[in-house]
Coordinates of C-alpha atoms in Angstrom, one line a residue:
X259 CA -30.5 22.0 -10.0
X260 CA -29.4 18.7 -11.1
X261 CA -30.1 18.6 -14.7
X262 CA -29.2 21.7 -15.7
X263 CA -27.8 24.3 -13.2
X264 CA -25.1 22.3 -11.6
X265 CA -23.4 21.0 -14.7
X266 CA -23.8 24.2 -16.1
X267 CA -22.2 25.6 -13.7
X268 CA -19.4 22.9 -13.4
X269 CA -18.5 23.1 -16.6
X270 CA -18.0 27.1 -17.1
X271 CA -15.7 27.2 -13.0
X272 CA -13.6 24.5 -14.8
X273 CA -12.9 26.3 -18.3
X274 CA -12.5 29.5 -16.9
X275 CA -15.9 31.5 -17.9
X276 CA -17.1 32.0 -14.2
X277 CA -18.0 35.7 -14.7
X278 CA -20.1 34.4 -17.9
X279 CA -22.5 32.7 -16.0
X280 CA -22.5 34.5 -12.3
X281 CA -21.3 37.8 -11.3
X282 CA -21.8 39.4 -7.6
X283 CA -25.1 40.0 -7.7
X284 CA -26.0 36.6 -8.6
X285 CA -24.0 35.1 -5.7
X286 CA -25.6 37.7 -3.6
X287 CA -29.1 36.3 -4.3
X288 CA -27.9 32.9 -4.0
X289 CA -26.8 32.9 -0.8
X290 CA -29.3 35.2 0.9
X291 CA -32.2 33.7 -0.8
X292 CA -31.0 29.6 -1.2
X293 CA -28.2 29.3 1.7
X294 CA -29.3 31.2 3.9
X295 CA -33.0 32.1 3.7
X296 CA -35.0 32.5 6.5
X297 CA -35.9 29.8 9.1
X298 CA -39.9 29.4 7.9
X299 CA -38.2 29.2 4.6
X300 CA -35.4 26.7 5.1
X301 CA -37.8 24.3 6.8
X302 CA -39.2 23.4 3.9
X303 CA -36.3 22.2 1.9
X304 CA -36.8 18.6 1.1
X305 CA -33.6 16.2 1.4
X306 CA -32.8 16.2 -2.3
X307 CA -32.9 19.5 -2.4
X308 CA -30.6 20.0 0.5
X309 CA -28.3 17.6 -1.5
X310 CA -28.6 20.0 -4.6
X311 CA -27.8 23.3 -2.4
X312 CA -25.1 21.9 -0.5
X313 CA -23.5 20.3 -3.7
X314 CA -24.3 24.2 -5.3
X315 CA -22.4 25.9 -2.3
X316 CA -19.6 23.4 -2.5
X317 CA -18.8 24.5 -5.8
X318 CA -18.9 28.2 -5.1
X319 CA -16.4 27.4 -2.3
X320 CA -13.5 25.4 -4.8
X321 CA -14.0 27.8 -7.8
X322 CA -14.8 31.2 -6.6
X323 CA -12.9 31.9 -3.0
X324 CA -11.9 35.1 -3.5
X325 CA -15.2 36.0 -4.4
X326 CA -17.4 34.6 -1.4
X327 CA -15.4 36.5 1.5
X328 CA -17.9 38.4 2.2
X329 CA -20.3 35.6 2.6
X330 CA -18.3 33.4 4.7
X331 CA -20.7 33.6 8.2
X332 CA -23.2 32.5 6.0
X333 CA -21.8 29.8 4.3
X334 CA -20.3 28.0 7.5
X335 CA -23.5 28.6 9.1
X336 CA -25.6 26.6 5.9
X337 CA -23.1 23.7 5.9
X338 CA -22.4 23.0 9.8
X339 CA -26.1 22.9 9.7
X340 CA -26.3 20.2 8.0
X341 CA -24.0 18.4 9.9
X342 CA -26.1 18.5 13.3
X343 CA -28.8 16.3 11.4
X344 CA -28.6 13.5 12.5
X345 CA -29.5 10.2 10.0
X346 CA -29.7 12.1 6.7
X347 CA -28.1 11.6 3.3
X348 CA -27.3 15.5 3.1
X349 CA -25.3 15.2 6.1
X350 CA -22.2 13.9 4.3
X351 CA -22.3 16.0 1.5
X352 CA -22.2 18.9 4.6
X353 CA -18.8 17.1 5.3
X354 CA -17.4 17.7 1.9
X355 CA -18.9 21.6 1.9
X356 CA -17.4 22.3 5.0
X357 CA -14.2 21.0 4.7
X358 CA -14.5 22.8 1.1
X359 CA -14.7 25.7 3.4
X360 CA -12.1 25.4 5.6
X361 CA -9.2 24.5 3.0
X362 CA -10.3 28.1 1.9
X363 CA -10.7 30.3 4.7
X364 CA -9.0 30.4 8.6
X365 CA -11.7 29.5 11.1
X366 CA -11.6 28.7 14.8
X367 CA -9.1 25.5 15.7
X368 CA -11.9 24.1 17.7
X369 CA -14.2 23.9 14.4
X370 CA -11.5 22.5 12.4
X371 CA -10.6 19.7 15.1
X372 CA -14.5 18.9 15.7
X373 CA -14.9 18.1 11.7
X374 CA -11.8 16.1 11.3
X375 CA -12.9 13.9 14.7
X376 CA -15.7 13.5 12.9
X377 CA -14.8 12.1 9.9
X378 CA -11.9 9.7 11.4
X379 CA -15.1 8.3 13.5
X380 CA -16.8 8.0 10.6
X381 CA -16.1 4.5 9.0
X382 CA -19.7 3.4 7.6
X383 CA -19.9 1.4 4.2
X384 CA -22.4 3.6 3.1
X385 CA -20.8 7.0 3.8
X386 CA -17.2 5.8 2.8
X387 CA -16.6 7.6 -0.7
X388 CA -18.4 11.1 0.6
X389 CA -16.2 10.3 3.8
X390 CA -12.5 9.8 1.8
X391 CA -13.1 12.7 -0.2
X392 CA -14.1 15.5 2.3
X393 CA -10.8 13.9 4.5
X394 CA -9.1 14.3 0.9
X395 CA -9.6 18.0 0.7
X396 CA -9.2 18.9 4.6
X397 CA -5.7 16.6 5.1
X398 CA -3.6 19.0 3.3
X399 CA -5.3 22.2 4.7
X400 CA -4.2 20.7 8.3
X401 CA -0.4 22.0 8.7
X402 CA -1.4 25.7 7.4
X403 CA -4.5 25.7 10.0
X404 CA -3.6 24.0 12.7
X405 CA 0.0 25.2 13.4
X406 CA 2.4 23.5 15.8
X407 CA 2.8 26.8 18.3
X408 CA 4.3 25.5 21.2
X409 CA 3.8 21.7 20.8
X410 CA 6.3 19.5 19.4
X411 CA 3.6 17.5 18.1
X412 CA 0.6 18.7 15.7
X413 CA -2.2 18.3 17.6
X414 CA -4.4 16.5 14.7
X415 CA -1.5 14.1 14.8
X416 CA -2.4 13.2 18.2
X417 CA -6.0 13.0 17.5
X418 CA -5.6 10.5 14.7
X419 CA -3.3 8.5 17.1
X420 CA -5.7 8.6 20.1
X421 CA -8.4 7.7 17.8
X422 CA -6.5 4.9 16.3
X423 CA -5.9 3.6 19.8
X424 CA -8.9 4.1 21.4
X425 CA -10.9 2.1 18.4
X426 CA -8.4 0.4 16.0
X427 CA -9.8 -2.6 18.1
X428 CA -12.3 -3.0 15.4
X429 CA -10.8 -3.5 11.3
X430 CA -13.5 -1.1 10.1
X431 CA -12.0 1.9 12.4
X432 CA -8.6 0.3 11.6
X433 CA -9.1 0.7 8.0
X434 CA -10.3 4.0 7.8
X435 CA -7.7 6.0 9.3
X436 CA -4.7 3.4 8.1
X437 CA -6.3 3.9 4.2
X438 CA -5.9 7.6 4.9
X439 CA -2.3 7.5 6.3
X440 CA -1.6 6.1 2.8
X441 CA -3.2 8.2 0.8
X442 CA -1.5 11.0 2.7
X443 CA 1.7 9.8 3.9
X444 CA 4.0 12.8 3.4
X445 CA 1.9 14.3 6.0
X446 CA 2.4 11.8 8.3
X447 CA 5.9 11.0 7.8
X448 CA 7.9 13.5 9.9
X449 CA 5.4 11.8 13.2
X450 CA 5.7 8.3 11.9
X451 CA 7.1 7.0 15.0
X452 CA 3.3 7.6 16.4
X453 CA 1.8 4.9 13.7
X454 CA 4.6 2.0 12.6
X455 CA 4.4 -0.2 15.4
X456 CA 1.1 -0.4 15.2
X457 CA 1.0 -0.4 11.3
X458 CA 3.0 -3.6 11.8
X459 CA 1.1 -5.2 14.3
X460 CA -1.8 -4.8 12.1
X461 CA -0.5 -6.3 8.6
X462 CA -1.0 -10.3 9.4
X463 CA -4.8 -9.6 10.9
X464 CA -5.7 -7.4 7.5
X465 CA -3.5 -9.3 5.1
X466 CA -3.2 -12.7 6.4
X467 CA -6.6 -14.7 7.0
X468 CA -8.0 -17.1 4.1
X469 CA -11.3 -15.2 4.0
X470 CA -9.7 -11.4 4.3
X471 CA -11.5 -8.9 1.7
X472 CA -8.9 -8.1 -1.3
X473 CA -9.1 -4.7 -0.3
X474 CA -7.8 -5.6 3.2
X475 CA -5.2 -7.7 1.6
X476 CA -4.0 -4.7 -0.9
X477 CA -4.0 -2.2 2.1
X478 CA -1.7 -4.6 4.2
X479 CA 0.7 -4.8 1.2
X480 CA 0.6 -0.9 0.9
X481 CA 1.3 -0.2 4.7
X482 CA 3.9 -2.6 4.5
X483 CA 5.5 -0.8 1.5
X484 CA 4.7 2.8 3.2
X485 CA 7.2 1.4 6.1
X486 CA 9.9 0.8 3.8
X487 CA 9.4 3.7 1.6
X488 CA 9.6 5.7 4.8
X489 CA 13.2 4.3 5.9
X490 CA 14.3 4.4 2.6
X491 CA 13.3 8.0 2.8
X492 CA 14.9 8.4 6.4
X493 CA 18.0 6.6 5.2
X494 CA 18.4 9.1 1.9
X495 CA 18.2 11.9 4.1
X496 CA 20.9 10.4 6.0
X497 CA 22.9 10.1 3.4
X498 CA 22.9 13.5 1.3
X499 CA 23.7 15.2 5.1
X500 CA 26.8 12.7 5.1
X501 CA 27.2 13.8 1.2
X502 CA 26.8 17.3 1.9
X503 CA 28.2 17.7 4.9
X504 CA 25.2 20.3 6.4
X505 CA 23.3 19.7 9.3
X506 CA 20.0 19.7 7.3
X507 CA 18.9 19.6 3.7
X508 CA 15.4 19.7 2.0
X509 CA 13.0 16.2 1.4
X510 CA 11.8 17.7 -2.2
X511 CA 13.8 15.1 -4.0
X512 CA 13.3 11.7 -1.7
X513 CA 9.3 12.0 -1.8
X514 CA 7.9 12.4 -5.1
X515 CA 4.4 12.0 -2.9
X516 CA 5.1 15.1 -1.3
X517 CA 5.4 17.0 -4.8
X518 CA 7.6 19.7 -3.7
X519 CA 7.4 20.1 0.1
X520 CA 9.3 19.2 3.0
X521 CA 7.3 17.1 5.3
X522 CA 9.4 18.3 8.3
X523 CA 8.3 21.7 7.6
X524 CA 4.6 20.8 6.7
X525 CA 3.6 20.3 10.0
X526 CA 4.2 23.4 11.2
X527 CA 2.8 25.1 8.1
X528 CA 5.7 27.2 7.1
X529 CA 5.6 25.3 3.6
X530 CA 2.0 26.5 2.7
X531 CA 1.9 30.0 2.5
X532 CA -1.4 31.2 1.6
X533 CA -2.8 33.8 -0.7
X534 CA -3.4 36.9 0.6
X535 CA -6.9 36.7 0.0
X536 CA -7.3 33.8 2.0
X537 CA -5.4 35.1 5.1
X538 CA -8.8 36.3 6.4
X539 CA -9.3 37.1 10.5
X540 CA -11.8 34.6 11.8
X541 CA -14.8 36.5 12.6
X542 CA -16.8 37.0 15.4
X543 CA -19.4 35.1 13.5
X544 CA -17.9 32.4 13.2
X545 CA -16.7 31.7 16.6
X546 CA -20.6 31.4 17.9
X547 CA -20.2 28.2 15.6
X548 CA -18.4 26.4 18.0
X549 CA -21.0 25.8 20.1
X550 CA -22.9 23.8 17.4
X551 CA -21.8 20.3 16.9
X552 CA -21.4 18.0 13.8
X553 CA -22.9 14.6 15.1
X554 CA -21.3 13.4 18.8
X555 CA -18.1 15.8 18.5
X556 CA -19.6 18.0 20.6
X557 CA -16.9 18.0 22.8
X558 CA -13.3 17.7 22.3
X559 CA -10.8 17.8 25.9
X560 CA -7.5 18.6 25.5
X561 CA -5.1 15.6 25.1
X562 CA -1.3 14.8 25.0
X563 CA -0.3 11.6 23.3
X564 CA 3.5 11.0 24.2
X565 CA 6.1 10.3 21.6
X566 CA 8.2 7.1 21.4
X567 CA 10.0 5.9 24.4
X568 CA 13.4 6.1 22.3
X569 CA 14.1 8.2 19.5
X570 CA 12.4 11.6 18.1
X571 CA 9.9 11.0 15.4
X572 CA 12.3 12.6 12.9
X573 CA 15.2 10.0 13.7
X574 CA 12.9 6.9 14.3
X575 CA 13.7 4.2 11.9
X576 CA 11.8 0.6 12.7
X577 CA 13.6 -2.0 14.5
X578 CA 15.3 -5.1 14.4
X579 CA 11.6 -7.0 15.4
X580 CA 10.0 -4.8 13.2
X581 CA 12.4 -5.4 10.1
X582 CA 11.9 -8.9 10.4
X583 CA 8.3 -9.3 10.7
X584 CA 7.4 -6.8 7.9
X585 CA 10.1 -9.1 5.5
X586 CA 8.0 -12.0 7.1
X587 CA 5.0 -10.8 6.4
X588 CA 5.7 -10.0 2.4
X589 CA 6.5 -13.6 2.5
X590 CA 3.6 -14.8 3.7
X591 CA 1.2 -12.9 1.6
X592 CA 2.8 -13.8 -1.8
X593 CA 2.6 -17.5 -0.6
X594 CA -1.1 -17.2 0.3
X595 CA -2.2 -14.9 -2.5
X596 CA -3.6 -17.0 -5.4
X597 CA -3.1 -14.8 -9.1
X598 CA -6.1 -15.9 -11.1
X599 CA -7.1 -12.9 -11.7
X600 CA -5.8 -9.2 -12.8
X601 CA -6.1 -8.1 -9.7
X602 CA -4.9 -11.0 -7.4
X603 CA -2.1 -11.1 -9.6
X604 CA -1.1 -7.5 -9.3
X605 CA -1.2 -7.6 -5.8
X606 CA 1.3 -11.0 -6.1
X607 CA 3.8 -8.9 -8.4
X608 CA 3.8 -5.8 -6.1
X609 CA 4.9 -8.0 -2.5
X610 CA 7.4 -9.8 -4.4
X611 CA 8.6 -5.9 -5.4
X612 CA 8.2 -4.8 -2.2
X613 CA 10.2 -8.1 -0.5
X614 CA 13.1 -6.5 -3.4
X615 CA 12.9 -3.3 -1.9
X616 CA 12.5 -4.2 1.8
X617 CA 15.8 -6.3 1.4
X618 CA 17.3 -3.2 0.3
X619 CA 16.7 -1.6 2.5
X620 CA 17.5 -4.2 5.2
X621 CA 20.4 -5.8 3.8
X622 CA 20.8 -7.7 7.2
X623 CA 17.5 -9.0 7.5
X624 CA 17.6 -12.3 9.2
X625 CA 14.6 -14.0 6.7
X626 CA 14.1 -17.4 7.8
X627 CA 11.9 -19.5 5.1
X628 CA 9.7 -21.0 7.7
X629 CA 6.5 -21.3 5.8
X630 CA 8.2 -24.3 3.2
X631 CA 6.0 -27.2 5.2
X632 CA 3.1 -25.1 5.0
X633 CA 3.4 -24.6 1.1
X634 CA 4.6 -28.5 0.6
X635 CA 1.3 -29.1 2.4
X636 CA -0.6 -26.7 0.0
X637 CA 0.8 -29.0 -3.6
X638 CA -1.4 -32.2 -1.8
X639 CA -3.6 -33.3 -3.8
X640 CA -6.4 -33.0 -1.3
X641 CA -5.7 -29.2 -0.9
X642 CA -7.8 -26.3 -3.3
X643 CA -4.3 -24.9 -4.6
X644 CA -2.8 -25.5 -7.5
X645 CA 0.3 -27.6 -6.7
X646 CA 2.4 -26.1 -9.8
X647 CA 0.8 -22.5 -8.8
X648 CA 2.3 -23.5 -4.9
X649 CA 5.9 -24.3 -6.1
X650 CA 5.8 -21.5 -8.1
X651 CA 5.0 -19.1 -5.2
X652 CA 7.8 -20.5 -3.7
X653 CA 10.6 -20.5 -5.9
X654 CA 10.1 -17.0 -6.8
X655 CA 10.0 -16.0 -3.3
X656 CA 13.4 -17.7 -2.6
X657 CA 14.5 -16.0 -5.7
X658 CA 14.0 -12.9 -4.6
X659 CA 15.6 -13.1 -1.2
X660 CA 18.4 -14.7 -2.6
X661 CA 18.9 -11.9 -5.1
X662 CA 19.5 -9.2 -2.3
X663 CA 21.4 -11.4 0.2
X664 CA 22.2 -14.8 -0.7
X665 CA 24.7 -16.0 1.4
X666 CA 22.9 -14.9 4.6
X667 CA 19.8 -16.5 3.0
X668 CA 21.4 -20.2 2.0
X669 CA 22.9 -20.0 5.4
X670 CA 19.9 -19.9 7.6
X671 CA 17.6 -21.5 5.6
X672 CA 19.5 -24.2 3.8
X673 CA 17.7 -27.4 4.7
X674 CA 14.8 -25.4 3.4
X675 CA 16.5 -25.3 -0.2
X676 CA 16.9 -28.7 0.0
X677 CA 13.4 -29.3 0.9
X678 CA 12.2 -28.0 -2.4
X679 CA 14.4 -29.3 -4.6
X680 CA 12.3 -32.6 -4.5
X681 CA 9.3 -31.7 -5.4
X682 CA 10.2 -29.5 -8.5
X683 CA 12.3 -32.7 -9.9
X684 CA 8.5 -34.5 -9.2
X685 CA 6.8 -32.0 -10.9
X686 CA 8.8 -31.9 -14.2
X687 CA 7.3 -28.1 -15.2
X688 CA 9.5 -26.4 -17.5
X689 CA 8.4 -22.9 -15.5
X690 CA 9.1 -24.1 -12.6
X691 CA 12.2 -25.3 -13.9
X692 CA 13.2 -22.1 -15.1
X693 CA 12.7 -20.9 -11.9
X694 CA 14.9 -23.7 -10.2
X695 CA 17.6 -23.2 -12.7
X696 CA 17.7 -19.5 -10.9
X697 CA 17.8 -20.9 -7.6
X698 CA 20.3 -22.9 -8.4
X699 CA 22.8 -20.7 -10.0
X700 CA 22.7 -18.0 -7.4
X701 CA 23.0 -21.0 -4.7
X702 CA 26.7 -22.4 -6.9
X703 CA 27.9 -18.8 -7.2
X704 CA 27.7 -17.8 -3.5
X705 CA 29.1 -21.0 -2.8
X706 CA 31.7 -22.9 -5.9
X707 CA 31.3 -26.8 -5.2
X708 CA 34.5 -26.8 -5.5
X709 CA 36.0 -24.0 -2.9
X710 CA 37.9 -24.6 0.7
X711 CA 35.7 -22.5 2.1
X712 CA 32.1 -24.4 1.2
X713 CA 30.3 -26.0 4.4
X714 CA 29.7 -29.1 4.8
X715 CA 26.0 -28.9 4.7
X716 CA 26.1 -27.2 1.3
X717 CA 28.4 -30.1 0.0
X718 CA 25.6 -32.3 1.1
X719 CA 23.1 -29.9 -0.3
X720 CA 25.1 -30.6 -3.8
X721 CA 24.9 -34.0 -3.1
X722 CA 21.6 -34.2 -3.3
X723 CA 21.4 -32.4 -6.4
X724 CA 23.6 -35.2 -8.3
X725 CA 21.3 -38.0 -7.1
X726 CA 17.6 -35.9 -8.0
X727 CA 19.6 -35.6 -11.6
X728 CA 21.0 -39.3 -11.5
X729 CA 17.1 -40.1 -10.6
X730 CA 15.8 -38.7 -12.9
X731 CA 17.5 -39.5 -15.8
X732 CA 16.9 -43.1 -14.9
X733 CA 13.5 -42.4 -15.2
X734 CA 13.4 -40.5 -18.6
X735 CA 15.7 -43.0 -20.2
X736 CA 14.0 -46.3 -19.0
X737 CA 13.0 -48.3 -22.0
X738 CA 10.0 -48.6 -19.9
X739 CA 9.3 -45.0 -20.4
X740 CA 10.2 -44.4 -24.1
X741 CA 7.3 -42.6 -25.7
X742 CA 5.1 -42.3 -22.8
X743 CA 6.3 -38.8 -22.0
X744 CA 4.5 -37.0 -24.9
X745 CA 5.2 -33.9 -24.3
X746 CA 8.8 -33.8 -23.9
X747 CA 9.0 -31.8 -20.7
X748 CA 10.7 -34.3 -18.6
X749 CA 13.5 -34.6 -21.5
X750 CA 13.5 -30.7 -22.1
X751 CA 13.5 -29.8 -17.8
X752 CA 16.6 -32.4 -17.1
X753 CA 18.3 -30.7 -20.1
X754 CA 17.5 -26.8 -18.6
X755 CA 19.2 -27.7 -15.0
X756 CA 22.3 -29.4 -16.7
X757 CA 22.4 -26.8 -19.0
X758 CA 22.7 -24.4 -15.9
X759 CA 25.4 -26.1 -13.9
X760 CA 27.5 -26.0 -16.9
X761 CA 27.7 -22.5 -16.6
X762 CA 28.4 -22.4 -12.7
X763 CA 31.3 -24.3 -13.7
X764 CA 29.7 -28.0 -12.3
X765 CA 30.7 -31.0 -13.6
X766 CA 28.4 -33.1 -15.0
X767 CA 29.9 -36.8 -16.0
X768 CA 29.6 -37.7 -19.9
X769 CA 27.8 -40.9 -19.3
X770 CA 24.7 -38.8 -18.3
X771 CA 24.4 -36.7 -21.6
X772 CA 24.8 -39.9 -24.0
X773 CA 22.3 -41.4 -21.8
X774 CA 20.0 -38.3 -22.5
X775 CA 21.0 -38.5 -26.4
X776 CA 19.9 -42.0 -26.4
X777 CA 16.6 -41.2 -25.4
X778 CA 15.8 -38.2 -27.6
X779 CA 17.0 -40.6 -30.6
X780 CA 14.6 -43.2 -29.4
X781 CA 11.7 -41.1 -29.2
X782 CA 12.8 -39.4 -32.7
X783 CA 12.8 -42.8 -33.8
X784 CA 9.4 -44.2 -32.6
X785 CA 7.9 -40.8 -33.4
X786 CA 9.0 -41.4 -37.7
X787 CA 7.7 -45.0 -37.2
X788 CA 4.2 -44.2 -35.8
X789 CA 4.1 -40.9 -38.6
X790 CA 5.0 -43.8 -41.4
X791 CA 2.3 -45.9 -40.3
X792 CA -0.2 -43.4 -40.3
X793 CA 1.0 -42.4 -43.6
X794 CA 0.5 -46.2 -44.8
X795 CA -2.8 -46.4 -43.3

């Protein structure tokens, strides 16, 4: 089975040569003799070989449909078997068969609802991969099975959220069903009123704490993102109705995720019609199936989980509160993520992107820099970061708030500007200078030095900029200090943010540059003198 049948087998469904290998009578045999033998028979299976026969049914069931009609009692029956035994391997593998089965063939709601419960309570390390991909091939089977009829809501939409509710208390549970919003979110978008306010109350406790698991970290950043992509989605729509002038229009071309289909209309499963040979009545065999239960779903009550308090789910767009502290919290996470490797440092680039696109989206974001102390704190010598890694964090964060919105940005958080100018003067890196320079630039252009309209804080803010230059030219052109910079950078950082106020149009007095020039001959000179010793030597 292992070695040889099932890769056999694999191999010829996937290129095509089915009939090559099986024909009716085989799958006849196979299922009366192997799937569905009788009891004295069965009993004797051994749990690899369960494994073997349910991973050999599961395969029938995505490559042959149309073939195994017939044999449908049977082959519900094998699987849902498996998933009443209790503390065996095979019993996850069942999970993937039967949810195999039922993307292929109508069966009883109660059945379908049972399964799904199931896997959503399902969070365990060790069933996790079996887990995501049997909830991988049931999701979009959901809409086309489980239509709305007379609810406004789809009823495995209210499952999820009651589930999410009842145990999102613990970040396992949590996890699992926000991981699978994600991976599914054009399902989930038309009800997304149901999930973002707790979505959002969730991101700091996943993505937040020092010792948080990278995977919790990256599935913070990704529900944060799914928020915005989901207005930006709601705000498109908006927009092409305004456009077009038509009450309504199709989603295709706002949710590339969705690959075609409307996610207003998936829920109800008028966007999935089915082939014919699926469209099968569910038999009476399969309604005695009910009865059996896959782990502790034995039981599912009817339940009724209201909508938002304000708007439908189809108009519900996050609000002010919500705005803010998803902004805040893309902040926060760039500042406390540490790139040293690949992966850390992917994660850094895509907050910073998503902080661009949140901004966008939320042009009039109040985003308050209120972490600055916090990351001064973090450049101490006494702390584990990197101090140069710290200012970097931070200067490319203000960067790219100030690109999207820099005048309400310098306005509420301009003694926060001034805070950090400081410390990058101290530092003397050229990156980080780069990085200033930016800062700076954006900070003269949305308010000229020399315009009526300037505050007076910003004057003092400019202010402050002349004297952290004056400074440090005075130290850089000491005699005291000739030839002890080696490296230049001091010399080649006062020359980048001089170099950038020149082009804002800032003054910068003549004095200063021959003071500059005076200390780059020097060092040319006493760096010819100590060459011609050596060359005497």
């Amino acid at each position: 089975m292992q070695m040889l049948i099932l890769p056999m087998l694999a191999h010829a469904f996937q290129n095509g040569q089915s009939w090559e290998v099986v024909d009716s009578d085989i799958i006849k045999t196979i299922v009366d003799k192997l799937l569905d033998p009788p009891e004295e028979v069965s009993a004797e299976y051994d749990e690899p070989l369960r494994i073997e026969l349910l991973q050999l049914a599961t395969l029938l069931l995505k490559y042959l449909q149309n073939d195994l009609v017939h044999h449908r009692k049977e082959l519900i029956k094998f699987g849902w078997n498996h998933l009443k035994r209790e503390d065996s391997a095979s019993k996850q593998w069942a999970f993937v068969n039967v949810c195999h089965f039922l993307e292929a063939y109508q069966a009883p709601e109660k059945i379908i609802l049972q399964v799904f419960v199931a896997l959503l309570r399902t969070c365990q390390p060790e069933n996790k991969l079996l887990v995501k991909q049997a909830l991988d091939i049931l999701m979009p089977a959901l809409p086309r099975r489980l239509p709305l009829g007379d609810s406004q809501m789809p009823i495995w939409i209210r499952y999820t959220k009651k589930i999410l509710v009842e145990e999102g208390h613990s970040i396992p549970n949590l996890i699992h069903i926000f991981q699978l919003i994600v991976r599914h979110s054009d399902l989930f978008y038309s009800c997304r009123a149901q999930f973002v306010p707790q979505m959002v109350n969730s991101l700091s406790r996943l993505g937040l704490p020092f010792n948080t698991t990278t995977e919790n970290r990256r599935l913070a950043i990704e529900l944060a993102g799914l928020v915005v992509g989901w207005e930006r989605q709601r705000q498109n729509e908006i927009k092409v109705v305004i456009d077009s002038d038509v009450p309504s229009k199709s989603n295709d071309e706002f949710n590339p995720a969705s690959a075609g289909t409307d996610p207003k209309r998936a829920v109800d499963g008028s966007s999935y019609p089915e082939d014919a040979s699926k469209r099968v009545k569910v038999e009476p065999g399969l309604q005695s199936i009910c009865v059996m239960s896959p782990g502790g779903a034995s039981s599912i009550s009817n339940i009724e989980t209201p909508g938002p308090s304000g708007q439908p789910d189809e108009e519900f767009k996050p609000n002010a509160a919500m705005e803010e502290m998803i902004i805040n919290f893309l902040i926060r996470v760039a500042l406390v993520i540490e790139p040293k490797d690949k992966e850390a440092t992917t994660m850094y680039g895509q907050a910073l992107e998503l902080l661009s696109q949140a901004l966008e989206v939320w042009p009039n974001a109040n985003v308050k820099f209120n972490y600055l102390e916090k990351l001064l704190n973090s450049m101490q010598p006494s702390q584990s970061k990197d101090p140069s890694t710290a200012l970097a964090q931070g200067l490319d964060v203000m960067n790219k708030v100030l690109e999207k919105q820099p005048h309400l940005f310098i306005r509420n958080n301009i003694n926060q500007i001034s805070q950090i100018l400081e410390p990058c003067f101290k530092q003397k890196m050229l990156d980080a200078g780069k990085s200033l320079c930016s800062l700076l630039k954006m900070v003269f252009v949305a308010f000229p030095p020399d315009a009526a309209s300037t505050p007076p804080d910003m004057k003092l803010l400019y202010h402050k900029v002349d004297d952290l230059i004056q400074k440090h030219i005075d130290s850089v052109t000491s005699p005291q200090t000739s030839g002890e910079d080696t490296s230049g950078s001091s010399i080649s950082f006062i020359l980048l943010v001089i170099k950038t106020l020149t082009e804002v149009k800032k003054h910068i007095e003549p004095p200063i540059l021959v003071r500059i020039l005076q200390r780059l001959a020097r060092d040319m000179g006493s760096a010819m003198g100590s060459h011609l010793r050596q060359v005497c030597n």
